[in-house]
Structures are given as C-alpha cells and as structure tokens.
Amino acid sequence: MSGPSVAVIGTGYVGLTTGACLAALGHHVVCADADLRKVERLRRAEVDILEPGLPELVADGVESGRLEFVHETPAAVAGAGVVFLCLPTPMGVGGAADLAAVEAVADEIRTVLAHGAVVVNKSTVPVGTAERVAALIGRPDVSVVSNPEFLREGRAVQDFRRPDRIVVGAADPDAARRVAALYAELDAPLVVTDAASAELTKYAANFFLAMKLSFANNLATVCERFDADVDDVIAGLGHDPRIGAAFLQPGPGWGGSCLPKDTHALLTVCEESGVEFPLLRATIETNVRHQRQLVERVVAGCSPGDGSLRGVRLALLGLTFKAGTSDLRDSPALAIARLLKERGAELRAYDPALSESRPDLSDLLTLAGTPEEAVRDARAAVVLTEWPHFRDLDWETIAGLLTSPVVYDFRNLLDPRRLGRARLTWEGIGRSFAMAG
Ligand code: UGA
C-alpha cells in the first residue's frame, strides 16, 4: 500500500463523513482524533453518531485498508499530500467562531507536513482563516485551501456523494485544482475561487437557509392572523423556481449545530467590520420571537389562569433539533422546553433517538421511554421534532391518557383529521383545523 494521499484531522460528523467518503472514492485516508477511545472504536468500525450509511462506509474502508484511524495528528499528516482540518469551531465569546482547535492543529502540523502539502479548511471558519492558517504554518511550499462542507446531519453521506456544488478557494490555483481533483468522480458543479470567497460562501449559504426559515415561521404567524393556510401559501410560492418550496416548512424555530452558530458568527464579524446587514439580525431575532410566541400559545391554552404554567404537566414529543439525528445541540425543542419550564411547567419528554438516562437534561425534564408514558396525566402534548412515526401513534390511547385533549403540533406533522377522530384538538402553525380538515 502506498502512503496516505489524504489526512483528515477530527472525526466528528464532517471529518468522519469526509474521510469515509474519500476512502470510498479510492483515496488512501488516515483520520486522526484526539479522543483515543473513539479512535479505537473507529478501528473496529464502531460509529457512535447517527448517520445513515456511514457505519457501512467506515467498515468497508477499514476492511479495504484505505481508511485508517490514528490518535496522533502528526502520524496522520506525515506523508499526506492533502490534509483536511475538520475541527470544531464553536461559538466563542461575543458570538464569533472560536478557532482555538484549528490554530492549535496548524501549529502542531507545521513542521510535520510533507513538502508541497495542501492544508484544507473544511470546518466553517471566518473569512480570512485560510490566510491566518497559512501564516501560522509559515511554509512557502504549503498552500492553504478553503473547501467548505455543505453536509446536512442525517444525510451527510448522501450530500457528500451527490453534492449540489463543490466550492474550492485558494490563493494558489494549483492547490485548489489538487483539492478539486479528489472529488473528480463526483458529478457536481465546481466553483473555484479565492479563499475569502469560499469561506464567505459557507456563511452566506447557512444564513440564507436560516432567513428562509425565519421568513416561513413569520409567514405562518401572518397566516394565523388572516385565517390563511401557510401550507397552501408556501405551495403557491414554491412553484416559482426563483423561490422554491424547499426549506420553508414552519416549525419551532431553527437550530442545530450549524445555523445558529454560523449566523451569529457572521453577524459578529459584520458588526466588528462596520458592515450593516439588518436582515441578519432580523433573521436571528425572528427566531427567538417566534419561539416565545409558540410558548405564549401553550400558556394561553394551559395556564391555570395566572399567566403561568405552575403545576401544569406537559408532554414533549421530540427533543432532537430535527428528525433523523440524535443531536441536541442548539435544539429548538430544548429552547422551547426551557421557556416552558421558566413559566413553571413540569415537562416529560419522549424522543426515539434518546435513551432514558440523560443526566444533562434532568434539571429541565424527565425522559420517558414511550410516547404514552410521556403523555400520561399531561395537560397537553407538544410535538417539537418531526419524527415521522409520531403520525401513526395510537392517538385514541393518547387522548385517553391526557387530562385535556389538546396537541400542539409545532411541526405541522400530524394529520388533524386523524386527531379529530380521536377527539383531540389539533393546534398547528399557520393553519387551522378547519383548513387542514
Ligand atoms: C445545515 C445546512 O442545511 C447544511 O447545508 C450545512 O452544511 C450544515 O448546516 C452545516 O453547516 O454543517 P443541519 O445543521 O444538518 O444542516 O440542519 P438542517 O437540516 O439545515 O436543519 C436546521 C434547522 O432548521 C433544524 O432545526 C430543522 O428542524 C429546521 N428546519 C429545516 C425547519 O424548521 N424547516 C425546514 O423546512 C427545514
């Protein structure tokens, strides 16, 4: 076997997907992670994130010898022609991205990198990071390239294999071409540009997606005010290809590990650089306001009359930030749970992706093993994650377990007629039972 062509530093969902998919494309990939136990598990092809298709790809890669896992970063980097940095860039103080992990690794690998190696920033990093990493590495023979990822959690493998586009940005066009060549087998439009433009593309994409969602959620409120049906309005809008129907489903606000972090980071850098971008602030504020409005609806329907939820037990159905993942980071469901708790509610929640023991959630809520256990003796059920099988729950049984027959469907997931047959009152977003029924 020849030496590694690619090193991947960090095996989170971006790093592991990138490594496993590049190995599947025929490259020899060595992934490094600072967590030794994780490395040992990955060597046995044990994947601990919920990502369809990924365990199989990792197993294939390990078996074929094209995918290796090591604990020491220098061991992965030595001899690699291209080194992907897939490191966490969490929200730091003041909202800006925290680059400590990227900078630490840049420092660690600077003397180990092979002659002429290319370092690729895959994580979402602020504009100017490629330049900063190049300066930290300080080697004229090493180029730094920005190649942002556009992977959705829960669909990461599919998004890697069938990307909408591949964006590669670098000061050195030859380095950009070398990175683009790794994806040669994928059939996708290629945008080759400078590093700053590539870095900004990623932020612009996530901001635009968040803006669509804040628009949809706000539109739902307008629909409620004018007795219009948000689903129909969005269907009517979406047929215009300039608008499109995707990513306009109203919900309990947008969350996850990327959209909130990236919109805040973009807002922070714009403010620091004196660039006004009022849409950005409005997008973030709309999300917060929308969640408060949803909570007010529950208070209006369930309060004992004093504007609080003291002594009111509520069942939450779904806690993850979207269906198909076990990820709770910046979950809108948890944001809503906290607001309900602040008003005094007692919360019992069910989520199919979470086990019953989650000490980190115990101050906020009790986790139930089944939806029925969550709703028993609750004043109302609140649907917060769009797990498809919630549609097919035994709603007659649930109606019998609730103390009053109300379901707040903050994902517009359920069939209102089905709930009506179970003598449950359905409360969706931006549409009433009369329209939906
Ligand atoms: C997001 C982007 O969609 C990816 O393109 C990007 O690569 C990724 O961030 C990233 O930066 O790594 P992800 O965080 O997996 O992907 O989540 P999304 O599927 O975008 O969902 C974000 C939030 O919006 C969730 O809370 C989801 O429930 C909500 N959402 C999404 C809606 O409320 N309505 C919709 O129509 C779509």
CSV table of C-alpha atoms and ligand atoms in Angstrom, one decimal:
chain,number,residue,atom,x,y,z
A,1,MET,CA,0.0,0.0,0.0
A,2,SER,CA,1.3,3.5,-0.9
A,3,GLY,CA,1.5,6.2,1.7
A,4,PRO,CA,-1.6,8.2,2.6
A,5,SER,CA,-2.9,10.6,0.0
A,6,VAL,CA,-5.2,12.3,2.4
A,7,ALA,CA,-5.2,13.0,6.1
A,8,VAL,CA,-8.3,14.1,8.0
A,9,ILE,CA,-7.9,15.8,11.4
A,10,GLY,CA,-11.0,15.5,13.5
A,11,THR,CA,-13.6,12.7,13.2
A,12,GLY,CA,-16.8,14.5,14.0
A,13,TYR,CA,-19.7,14.1,11.6
A,14,VAL,CA,-17.9,16.3,9.0
A,15,GLY,CA,-14.5,14.7,9.4
A,16,LEU,CA,-15.7,11.1,9.5
A,17,THR,CA,-18.0,11.5,6.6
A,18,THR,CA,-15.3,13.2,4.6
A,19,GLY,CA,-12.7,10.6,5.4
A,20,ALA,CA,-15.0,7.6,4.8
A,21,CYS,CA,-16.4,9.0,1.6
A,22,LEU,CA,-13.0,9.9,0.2
A,23,ALA,CA,-11.8,6.4,1.0
A,24,ALA,CA,-14.9,5.1,-0.9
A,25,LEU,CA,-13.7,7.2,-3.8
A,26,GLY,CA,-10.5,5.2,-3.8
A,27,HIS,CA,-8.2,7.5,-1.8
A,28,HIS,CA,-6.0,6.3,1.0
A,29,VAL,CA,-7.1,8.2,4.0
A,30,VAL,CA,-5.7,8.5,7.5
A,31,CYS,CA,-8.0,10.1,10.1
A,32,ALA,CA,-6.7,11.4,13.4
A,33,ASP,CA,-8.7,12.2,16.5
A,34,ALA,CA,-7.6,13.4,19.9
A,35,ASP,CA,-10.1,11.0,21.6
A,36,LEU,CA,-8.2,7.7,21.9
A,37,ARG,CA,-11.2,5.6,22.8
A,38,LYS,CA,-13.1,7.0,19.8
A,39,VAL,CA,-10.1,6.0,17.6
A,40,GLU,CA,-10.1,2.5,19.0
A,41,ARG,CA,-13.8,2.2,18.3
A,42,LEU,CA,-13.5,3.5,14.8
A,43,ARG,CA,-10.7,1.0,14.1
A,44,ARG,CA,-13.4,-1.6,14.9
A,45,ALA,CA,-15.8,0.3,12.6
A,46,GLU,CA,-17.9,1.3,15.5
A,47,VAL,CA,-19.6,4.7,14.7
A,48,ASP,CA,-21.3,6.5,17.5
A,49,ILE,CA,-23.2,9.1,15.6
A,50,LEU,CA,-26.5,8.5,13.9
A,51,GLU,CA,-25.6,9.0,10.2
A,52,PRO,CA,-27.2,6.6,7.7
A,53,GLY,CA,-24.8,4.8,5.5
A,54,LEU,CA,-21.7,5.9,7.5
A,55,PRO,CA,-21.1,2.8,9.6
A,56,GLU,CA,-21.1,0.7,6.4
A,57,LEU,CA,-18.7,3.0,4.6
A,58,VAL,CA,-16.3,3.1,7.6
A,59,ALA,CA,-16.4,-0.7,7.8
A,60,ASP,CA,-15.7,-1.0,4.0
A,61,GLY,CA,-12.9,1.5,4.3
A,62,VAL,CA,-11.3,-0.2,7.3
A,63,GLU,CA,-11.6,-3.6,5.7
A,64,SER,CA,-10.0,-2.5,2.4
A,65,GLY,CA,-7.2,-0.7,4.3
A,66,ARG,CA,-8.0,2.6,2.5
A,67,LEU,CA,-9.3,4.1,5.8
A,68,GLU,CA,-7.1,4.2,8.9
A,69,PHE,CA,-7.6,5.8,12.3
A,70,VAL,CA,-4.8,7.2,14.4
A,71,HIS,CA,-4.6,9.1,17.7
A,72,GLU,CA,-1.5,11.2,16.9
A,73,THR,CA,-2.1,14.0,14.5
A,74,PRO,CA,1.5,14.0,13.2
A,75,ALA,CA,1.2,10.3,12.3
A,76,ALA,CA,-1.8,11.1,10.0
A,77,VAL,CA,-0.2,14.1,8.5
A,78,ALA,CA,3.3,12.8,7.7
A,79,GLY,CA,3.5,11.9,4.1
A,80,ALA,CA,-0.1,13.1,3.2
A,81,GLY,CA,-0.5,15.2,0.1
A,82,VAL,CA,-3.7,16.9,1.3
A,83,VAL,CA,-4.6,17.5,5.0
A,84,PHE,CA,-8.2,18.3,5.8
A,85,LEU,CA,-8.9,20.2,9.0
A,86,CYS,CA,-12.4,19.1,10.2
A,87,LEU,CA,-12.2,20.6,13.7
A,88,PRO,CA,-14.9,22.1,15.9
A,89,THR,CA,-15.3,25.9,15.6
A,90,PRO,CA,-17.8,26.5,18.4
A,91,MET,CA,-19.5,29.8,19.2
A,92,GLY,CA,-16.9,31.8,21.2
A,93,VAL,CA,-17.2,34.8,23.4
A,94,GLY,CA,-19.4,37.5,21.7
A,95,GLY,CA,-20.7,35.1,19.0
A,96,ALA,CA,-17.6,34.9,16.9
A,97,ALA,CA,-16.3,31.4,15.9
A,98,ASP,CA,-13.7,30.0,18.3
A,99,LEU,CA,-10.7,29.0,16.2
A,100,ALA,CA,-8.6,27.6,19.1
A,101,ALA,CA,-8.7,24.0,17.8
A,102,VAL,CA,-7.8,25.0,14.2
A,103,GLU,CA,-4.9,27.2,15.4
A,104,ALA,CA,-3.6,24.5,17.7
A,105,VAL,CA,-3.5,21.9,15.0
A,106,ALA,CA,-2.0,24.3,12.5
A,107,ASP,CA,0.8,24.9,14.9
A,108,GLU,CA,1.2,21.1,15.6
A,109,ILE,CA,1.5,20.1,12.0
A,110,ARG,CA,3.6,23.0,10.6
A,111,THR,CA,6.9,21.1,10.8
A,112,VAL,CA,5.4,17.7,10.0
A,113,LEU,CA,3.7,18.5,6.7
A,114,ALA,CA,5.2,16.9,3.7
A,115,HIS,CA,6.9,19.1,1.2
A,116,GLY,CA,4.3,20.8,-1.1
A,117,ALA,CA,1.4,19.6,1.0
A,118,VAL,CA,-2.0,21.3,0.8
A,119,VAL,CA,-3.9,22.1,4.0
A,120,VAL,CA,-7.7,22.3,3.6
A,121,ASN,CA,-10.1,24.1,5.9
A,122,LYS,CA,-13.2,22.0,5.8
A,123,SER,CA,-14.8,23.3,9.0
A,124,THR,CA,-16.8,26.5,8.9
A,125,VAL,CA,-14.3,29.2,9.6
A,126,PRO,CA,-14.5,33.0,9.4
A,127,VAL,CA,-13.3,34.9,6.3
A,128,GLY,CA,-9.6,35.3,6.5
A,129,THR,CA,-8.9,31.9,8.3
A,130,ALA,CA,-7.1,30.3,5.3
A,131,GLU,CA,-4.7,33.3,5.3
A,132,ARG,CA,-4.3,33.0,9.0
A,133,VAL,CA,-3.6,29.3,9.0
A,134,ALA,CA,-1.1,29.9,6.1
A,135,ALA,CA,0.7,32.5,8.3
A,136,LEU,CA,0.7,30.1,11.3
A,137,ILE,CA,2.1,27.3,9.2
A,138,GLY,CA,4.6,29.8,7.7
A,139,ARG,CA,5.8,27.5,4.9
A,140,PRO,CA,6.1,28.8,1.4
A,141,ASP,CA,5.8,25.3,0.0
A,142,VAL,CA,2.5,24.6,1.8
A,143,SER,CA,-0.8,26.1,0.4
A,144,VAL,CA,-4.0,26.5,2.4
A,145,VAL,CA,-7.3,26.0,0.7
A,146,SER,CA,-10.9,26.6,1.8
A,147,ASN,CA,-13.3,23.8,0.8
A,148,PRO,CA,-16.4,24.3,2.9
A,149,GLU,CA,-18.8,21.4,3.5
A,150,PHE,CA,-22.5,21.6,2.8
A,151,LEU,CA,-23.5,18.3,4.6
A,152,ARG,CA,-26.7,18.0,6.4
A,153,GLU,CA,-26.7,15.9,9.6
A,154,GLY,CA,-28.6,12.7,9.0
A,155,ARG,CA,-27.9,13.0,5.2
A,156,ALA,CA,-24.2,13.6,5.3
A,157,VAL,CA,-23.2,10.6,3.2
A,158,GLN,CA,-25.8,11.3,0.6
A,159,ASP,CA,-24.9,15.0,0.4
A,160,PHE,CA,-21.2,14.1,0.0
A,161,ARG,CA,-21.9,11.7,-2.8
A,162,ARG,CA,-24.4,13.8,-4.6
A,163,PRO,CA,-23.3,17.4,-3.8
A,164,ASP,CA,-25.2,20.4,-5.2
A,165,ARG,CA,-21.8,22.0,-5.7
A,166,ILE,CA,-18.2,21.8,-4.7
A,167,VAL,CA,-16.6,25.1,-3.7
A,168,VAL,CA,-12.8,25.4,-3.5
A,169,GLY,CA,-11.0,28.6,-2.8
A,170,ALA,CA,-7.3,29.3,-2.6
A,171,ALA,CA,-4.7,32.0,-3.4
A,172,ASP,CA,-2.8,29.3,-5.3
A,173,PRO,CA,-5.0,27.9,-8.2
A,174,ASP,CA,-2.9,24.8,-8.5
A,175,ALA,CA,-3.6,23.9,-4.8
A,176,ALA,CA,-7.3,24.5,-5.5
A,177,ARG,CA,-7.1,22.2,-8.5
A,178,ARG,CA,-5.4,19.5,-6.5
A,179,VAL,CA,-8.2,19.5,-3.9
A,180,ALA,CA,-10.9,19.6,-6.6
A,181,ALA,CA,-9.3,16.6,-8.2
A,182,LEU,CA,-10.0,14.5,-5.1
A,183,TYR,CA,-13.7,14.8,-6.0
A,184,ALA,CA,-13.3,14.2,-9.7
A,185,GLU,CA,-15.6,11.2,-9.7
A,186,LEU,CA,-18.5,13.2,-8.3
A,187,ASP,CA,-20.8,14.8,-10.7
A,188,ALA,CA,-21.3,18.4,-9.4
A,189,PRO,CA,-20.8,22.0,-10.4
A,190,LEU,CA,-17.4,23.2,-9.3
A,191,VAL,CA,-16.8,26.8,-8.1
A,192,VAL,CA,-13.1,27.6,-8.0
A,193,THR,CA,-12.4,30.9,-6.3
A,194,ASP,CA,-10.2,32.7,-3.8
A,195,ALA,CA,-10.2,31.6,-0.2
A,196,ALA,CA,-12.2,34.5,1.2
A,197,SER,CA,-15.0,34.0,-1.3
A,198,ALA,CA,-15.1,30.3,-0.5
A,199,GLU,CA,-15.2,31.0,3.3
A,200,LEU,CA,-17.9,33.5,2.8
A,201,THR,CA,-20.0,31.2,0.6
A,202,LYS,CA,-20.5,28.8,3.5
A,203,TYR,CA,-21.7,31.6,5.9
A,204,ALA,CA,-23.9,33.1,3.2
A,205,ALA,CA,-25.5,29.6,2.5
A,206,ASN,CA,-26.3,29.0,6.1
A,207,PHE,CA,-27.6,32.5,6.7
A,208,PHE,CA,-29.8,32.3,3.6
A,209,LEU,CA,-31.3,29.0,4.8
A,210,ALA,CA,-31.9,30.5,8.3
A,211,MET,CA,-33.5,33.5,6.6
A,212,LYS,CA,-35.9,31.3,4.7
A,213,LEU,CA,-36.9,29.6,7.9
A,214,SER,CA,-37.5,32.8,9.8
A,215,PHE,CA,-39.5,34.0,6.8
A,216,ALA,CA,-41.6,30.8,6.8
A,217,ASN,CA,-42.2,31.0,10.6
A,218,ASN,CA,-43.1,34.7,10.4
A,219,LEU,CA,-45.4,34.0,7.4
A,220,ALA,CA,-47.2,31.3,9.5
A,221,THR,CA,-48.0,34.0,12.1
A,222,VAL,CA,-49.4,36.3,9.4
A,223,CYS,CA,-51.5,33.4,8.1
A,224,GLU,CA,-52.9,32.8,11.5
A,225,ARG,CA,-53.9,36.5,11.8
A,226,PHE,CA,-55.7,36.4,8.4
A,227,ASP,CA,-57.1,32.9,8.5
A,228,ALA,CA,-54.9,31.8,5.6
A,229,ASP,CA,-53.3,28.4,5.3
A,230,VAL,CA,-49.5,28.5,5.4
A,231,ASP,CA,-49.0,25.2,3.7
A,232,ASP,CA,-51.1,26.4,0.7
A,233,VAL,CA,-49.3,29.8,0.6
A,234,ILE,CA,-45.9,28.0,0.6
A,235,ALA,CA,-47.1,25.6,-2.1
A,236,GLY,CA,-48.2,28.6,-4.1
A,237,LEU,CA,-44.8,30.4,-3.6
A,238,GLY,CA,-42.7,27.3,-4.1
A,239,HIS,CA,-43.7,26.7,-7.7
A,240,ASP,CA,-41.8,29.9,-8.6
A,241,PRO,CA,-38.4,28.4,-9.3
A,242,ARG,CA,-36.8,31.7,-8.1
A,243,ILE,CA,-38.2,30.9,-4.7
A,244,GLY,CA,-38.5,27.2,-4.5
A,245,ALA,CA,-40.5,25.2,-1.9
A,246,ALA,CA,-37.6,23.6,-0.1
A,247,PHE,CA,-36.6,24.7,3.4
A,248,LEU,CA,-39.8,26.6,4.0
A,249,GLN,CA,-41.5,24.3,6.5
A,250,PRO,CA,-42.7,26.2,9.6
A,251,GLY,CA,-41.5,24.7,12.8
A,252,PRO,CA,-40.5,25.5,16.4
A,253,GLY,CA,-37.6,27.7,15.1
A,254,TRP,CA,-34.4,26.7,13.5
A,255,GLY,CA,-31.5,25.2,15.4
A,256,GLY,CA,-28.8,22.6,15.3
A,257,SER,CA,-25.0,22.8,15.5
A,258,CYS,CA,-24.6,25.0,12.4
A,259,LEU,CA,-27.3,27.5,11.5
A,260,PRO,CA,-27.3,29.4,14.9
A,261,LYS,CA,-23.5,29.3,15.3
A,262,ASP,CA,-22.9,30.5,11.7
A,263,THR,CA,-25.5,33.2,11.7
A,264,HIS,CA,-24.2,34.6,15.0
A,265,ALA,CA,-20.6,34.4,13.8
A,266,LEU,CA,-21.5,36.3,10.5
A,267,LEU,CA,-23.4,38.9,12.5
A,268,THR,CA,-20.4,39.4,14.8
A,269,VAL,CA,-17.9,39.8,12.0
A,270,CYS,CA,-20.1,42.2,10.1
A,271,GLU,CA,-20.6,44.3,13.2
A,272,GLU,CA,-16.9,44.3,14.0
A,273,SER,CA,-16.1,45.3,10.5
A,274,GLY,CA,-18.7,48.1,10.4
A,275,VAL,CA,-20.8,46.3,7.7
A,276,GLU,CA,-24.6,46.8,8.2
A,277,PHE,CA,-26.6,43.7,7.4
A,278,PRO,CA,-30.0,44.3,9.0
A,279,LEU,CA,-31.5,41.1,7.5
A,280,LEU,CA,-29.1,39.0,9.5
A,281,ARG,CA,-30.1,40.5,12.9
A,282,ALA,CA,-33.8,40.3,11.9
A,283,THR,CA,-33.4,36.6,11.0
A,284,ILE,CA,-31.9,35.7,14.4
A,285,GLU,CA,-34.4,37.9,16.3
A,286,THR,CA,-37.4,36.5,14.4
A,287,ASN,CA,-36.4,33.0,15.5
A,288,VAL,CA,-36.3,34.0,19.2
A,289,ARG,CA,-39.6,35.9,19.0
A,290,HIS,CA,-41.2,33.0,17.1
A,291,GLN,CA,-40.3,30.6,19.9
A,292,ARG,CA,-41.7,32.9,22.6
A,293,GLN,CA,-44.9,33.3,20.6
A,294,LEU,CA,-45.3,29.5,20.5
A,295,VAL,CA,-44.8,29.3,24.2
A,296,GLU,CA,-47.4,32.0,24.8
A,297,ARG,CA,-49.9,29.9,22.8
A,298,VAL,CA,-49.3,27.0,25.2
A,299,VAL,CA,-49.6,29.3,28.2
A,300,ALA,CA,-52.9,30.8,26.8
A,301,GLY,CA,-54.3,27.3,26.4
A,302,CYS,CA,-53.0,25.6,29.5
A,303,SER,CA,-52.4,28.2,32.2
A,304,PRO,CA,-54.5,27.8,35.4
A,305,GLY,CA,-55.4,31.4,34.9
A,306,ASP,CA,-52.5,33.3,36.3
A,307,GLY,CA,-50.4,33.6,33.2
A,308,SER,CA,-48.0,30.9,34.4
A,309,LEU,CA,-47.7,27.1,33.9
A,310,ARG,CA,-47.2,26.3,37.5
A,311,GLY,CA,-48.4,22.9,38.3
A,312,VAL,CA,-49.1,22.1,34.6
A,313,ARG,CA,-47.6,18.9,33.3
A,314,LEU,CA,-46.8,18.9,29.6
A,315,ALA,CA,-45.7,16.1,27.3
A,316,LEU,CA,-43.0,17.0,24.8
A,317,LEU,CA,-42.8,14.7,21.7
A,318,GLY,CA,-39.3,15.0,20.2
A,319,LEU,CA,-36.2,16.8,21.5
A,320,THR,CA,-33.5,16.5,18.8
A,321,PHE,CA,-33.0,19.5,16.6
A,322,LYS,CA,-34.6,17.7,13.7
A,323,ALA,CA,-35.7,14.1,12.9
A,324,GLY,CA,-33.1,11.6,11.8
A,325,THR,CA,-30.4,12.7,14.3
A,326,SER,CA,-29.7,12.1,18.0
A,327,ASP,CA,-28.1,15.6,18.1
A,328,LEU,CA,-29.5,18.0,20.8
A,329,ARG,CA,-27.1,20.9,20.1
A,330,ASP,CA,-29.0,24.2,19.9
A,331,SER,CA,-32.2,22.2,19.5
A,332,PRO,CA,-35.3,24.4,19.1
A,333,ALA,CA,-37.1,21.8,21.1
A,334,LEU,CA,-34.9,22.4,24.1
A,335,ALA,CA,-35.2,26.2,23.7
A,336,ILE,CA,-39.0,25.8,23.9
A,337,ALA,CA,-38.7,23.4,26.8
A,338,ARG,CA,-36.6,25.9,28.7
A,339,LEU,CA,-39.2,28.7,28.1
A,340,LEU,CA,-42.0,26.4,29.2
A,341,LYS,CA,-40.0,25.4,32.3
A,342,GLU,CA,-39.4,29.1,33.1
A,343,ARG,CA,-43.1,29.6,33.2
A,344,GLY,CA,-43.4,26.8,35.8
A,345,ALA,CA,-44.4,23.8,33.6
A,346,GLU,CA,-43.4,20.2,34.6
A,347,LEU,CA,-42.1,18.5,31.5
A,348,ARG,CA,-41.9,14.9,30.5
A,349,ALA,CA,-40.5,14.2,27.1
A,350,TYR,CA,-40.1,11.3,24.7
A,351,ASP,CA,-37.6,11.2,21.8
A,352,PRO,CA,-36.9,8.0,19.9
A,353,ALA,CA,-33.2,8.8,19.5
A,354,LEU,CA,-32.6,9.4,23.2
A,355,SER,CA,-32.1,6.8,25.9
A,356,GLU,CA,-33.8,7.1,29.2
A,357,SER,CA,-30.7,8.2,31.1
A,358,ARG,CA,-29.7,11.7,30.2
A,359,PRO,CA,-28.4,13.3,33.4
A,360,ASP,CA,-27.6,16.5,31.4
A,361,LEU,CA,-31.4,17.0,30.9
A,362,SER,CA,-32.6,16.1,34.4
A,363,ASP,CA,-32.9,19.7,35.6
A,364,LEU,CA,-35.1,20.5,32.7
A,365,LEU,CA,-37.3,17.5,32.1
A,366,THR,CA,-38.0,13.8,32.8
A,367,LEU,CA,-37.3,11.5,29.9
A,368,ALA,CA,-40.0,8.9,29.1
A,369,GLY,CA,-39.4,5.5,27.4
A,370,THR,CA,-42.5,5.7,25.3
A,371,PRO,CA,-44.8,8.4,23.9
A,372,GLU,CA,-47.6,7.0,26.1
A,373,GLU,CA,-45.5,7.3,29.2
A,374,ALA,CA,-44.8,10.9,28.3
A,375,VAL,CA,-48.4,11.9,27.8
A,376,ARG,CA,-49.8,10.1,30.9
A,377,ASP,CA,-51.7,12.7,33.0
A,378,ALA,CA,-50.2,15.6,30.9
A,379,ARG,CA,-52.4,18.7,30.3
A,380,ALA,CA,-51.3,18.8,26.6
A,381,ALA,CA,-48.8,17.2,24.2
A,382,VAL,CA,-46.4,19.4,22.3
A,383,VAL,CA,-44.8,18.0,19.1
A,384,LEU,CA,-41.3,19.5,18.7
A,385,THR,CA,-39.4,17.2,16.4
A,386,GLU,CA,-40.8,15.8,13.1
A,387,TRP,CA,-40.2,12.1,13.7
A,388,PRO,CA,-42.4,10.5,11.0
A,389,HIS,CA,-43.7,7.7,13.2
A,390,PHE,CA,-45.4,10.3,15.5
A,391,ARG,CA,-48.1,10.5,12.8
A,392,ASP,CA,-49.0,6.9,13.4
A,393,LEU,CA,-49.1,6.9,17.2
A,394,ASP,CA,-52.2,5.4,18.7
A,395,TRP,CA,-53.9,8.8,19.2
A,396,GLU,CA,-57.1,7.2,20.8
A,397,THR,CA,-54.9,5.8,23.6
A,398,ILE,CA,-53.1,9.1,23.9
A,399,ALA,CA,-56.4,11.0,24.1
A,400,GLY,CA,-57.3,8.7,27.0
A,401,LEU,CA,-54.0,9.4,28.8
A,402,LEU,CA,-54.1,13.2,28.5
A,403,THR,CA,-56.0,15.2,31.1
A,404,SER,CA,-57.3,17.5,28.4
A,405,PRO,CA,-57.4,16.7,24.7
A,406,VAL,CA,-55.0,19.2,23.1
A,407,VAL,CA,-52.0,18.5,20.9
A,408,TYR,CA,-49.8,21.5,19.9
A,409,ASP,CA,-48.2,20.3,16.6
A,410,PHE,CA,-45.3,22.8,16.2
A,411,ARG,CA,-44.1,20.9,13.2
A,412,ASN,CA,-47.4,20.7,11.3
A,413,LEU,CA,-46.6,17.0,11.2
A,414,LEU,CA,-49.8,15.3,12.2
A,415,ASP,CA,-53.0,14.6,10.3
A,416,PRO,CA,-55.6,16.9,12.0
A,417,ARG,CA,-58.5,14.7,10.8
A,418,ARG,CA,-56.9,11.7,12.4
A,419,LEU,CA,-56.5,13.5,15.7
A,420,GLY,CA,-60.1,14.8,15.3
A,421,ARG,CA,-61.3,11.2,15.0
A,422,ALA,CA,-59.5,10.6,18.3
A,423,ARG,CA,-61.4,13.6,19.8
A,424,LEU,CA,-58.2,15.5,20.1
A,425,THR,CA,-57.9,19.3,19.4
A,426,TRP,CA,-55.1,19.9,16.9
A,427,GLU,CA,-53.2,23.2,17.1
A,428,GLY,CA,-50.7,23.6,14.3
A,429,ILE,CA,-48.7,26.5,13.0
A,430,GLY,CA,-50.1,28.9,10.4
A,431,ARG,CA,-53.2,26.9,9.7
A,432,SER,CA,-56.3,25.9,11.5
A,433,PHE,CA,-58.1,22.6,11.8
A,434,ALA,CA,-60.9,23.8,9.5
A,435,MET,CA,-58.4,24.4,6.7
A,436,ALA,CA,-56.4,21.3,7.2
A,437,GLY,CA,-59.5,19.2,7.7
B,1,UGA,C1,-27.3,22.8,7.9
B,1,UGA,C2,-27.4,23.1,6.4
B,1,UGA,O1,-28.7,22.7,6.0
B,1,UGA,C3,-26.3,22.3,5.7
B,1,UGA,O2,-26.4,22.7,4.3
B,1,UGA,C4,-25.0,22.7,6.2
B,1,UGA,O3,-23.9,22.0,5.6
B,1,UGA,C5,-24.9,22.3,7.7
B,1,UGA,O4,-26.0,23.1,8.4
B,1,UGA,C6,-23.6,22.7,8.2
B,1,UGA,O5,-23.3,23.9,8.3
B,1,UGA,O6,-22.8,21.9,8.6
B,1,UGA,P1,-28.1,20.8,9.6
B,1,UGA,O7,-27.5,21.6,10.7
B,1,UGA,O8,-27.8,19.4,9.5
B,1,UGA,O9,-27.6,21.4,8.2
B,1,UGA,O10,-29.6,21.1,9.7
B,1,UGA,P2,-30.8,21.4,8.7
B,1,UGA,O11,-31.3,20.3,8.0
B,1,UGA,O12,-30.4,22.6,7.8
B,1,UGA,O13,-31.9,22.0,9.7
B,1,UGA,C7,-31.6,23.1,10.5
B,1,UGA,C8,-32.9,23.5,11.3
B,1,UGA,O14,-33.9,24.0,10.5
B,1,UGA,C9,-33.4,22.3,12.1
B,1,UGA,O15,-33.8,22.8,13.4
B,1,UGA,C10,-34.7,22.0,11.3
B,1,UGA,O16,-35.7,21.3,12.0
B,1,UGA,C11,-35.1,23.3,10.8
B,1,UGA,N1,-35.9,23.3,9.5
B,1,UGA,C12,-35.4,22.9,8.4
B,1,UGA,C13,-37.2,23.8,9.6
B,1,UGA,O17,-37.7,24.2,10.6
B,1,UGA,N2,-38.0,23.8,8.4
B,1,UGA,C14,-37.4,23.3,7.2
B,1,UGA,O18,-38.1,23.4,6.2
B,1,UGA,C15,-36.1,22.9,7.2
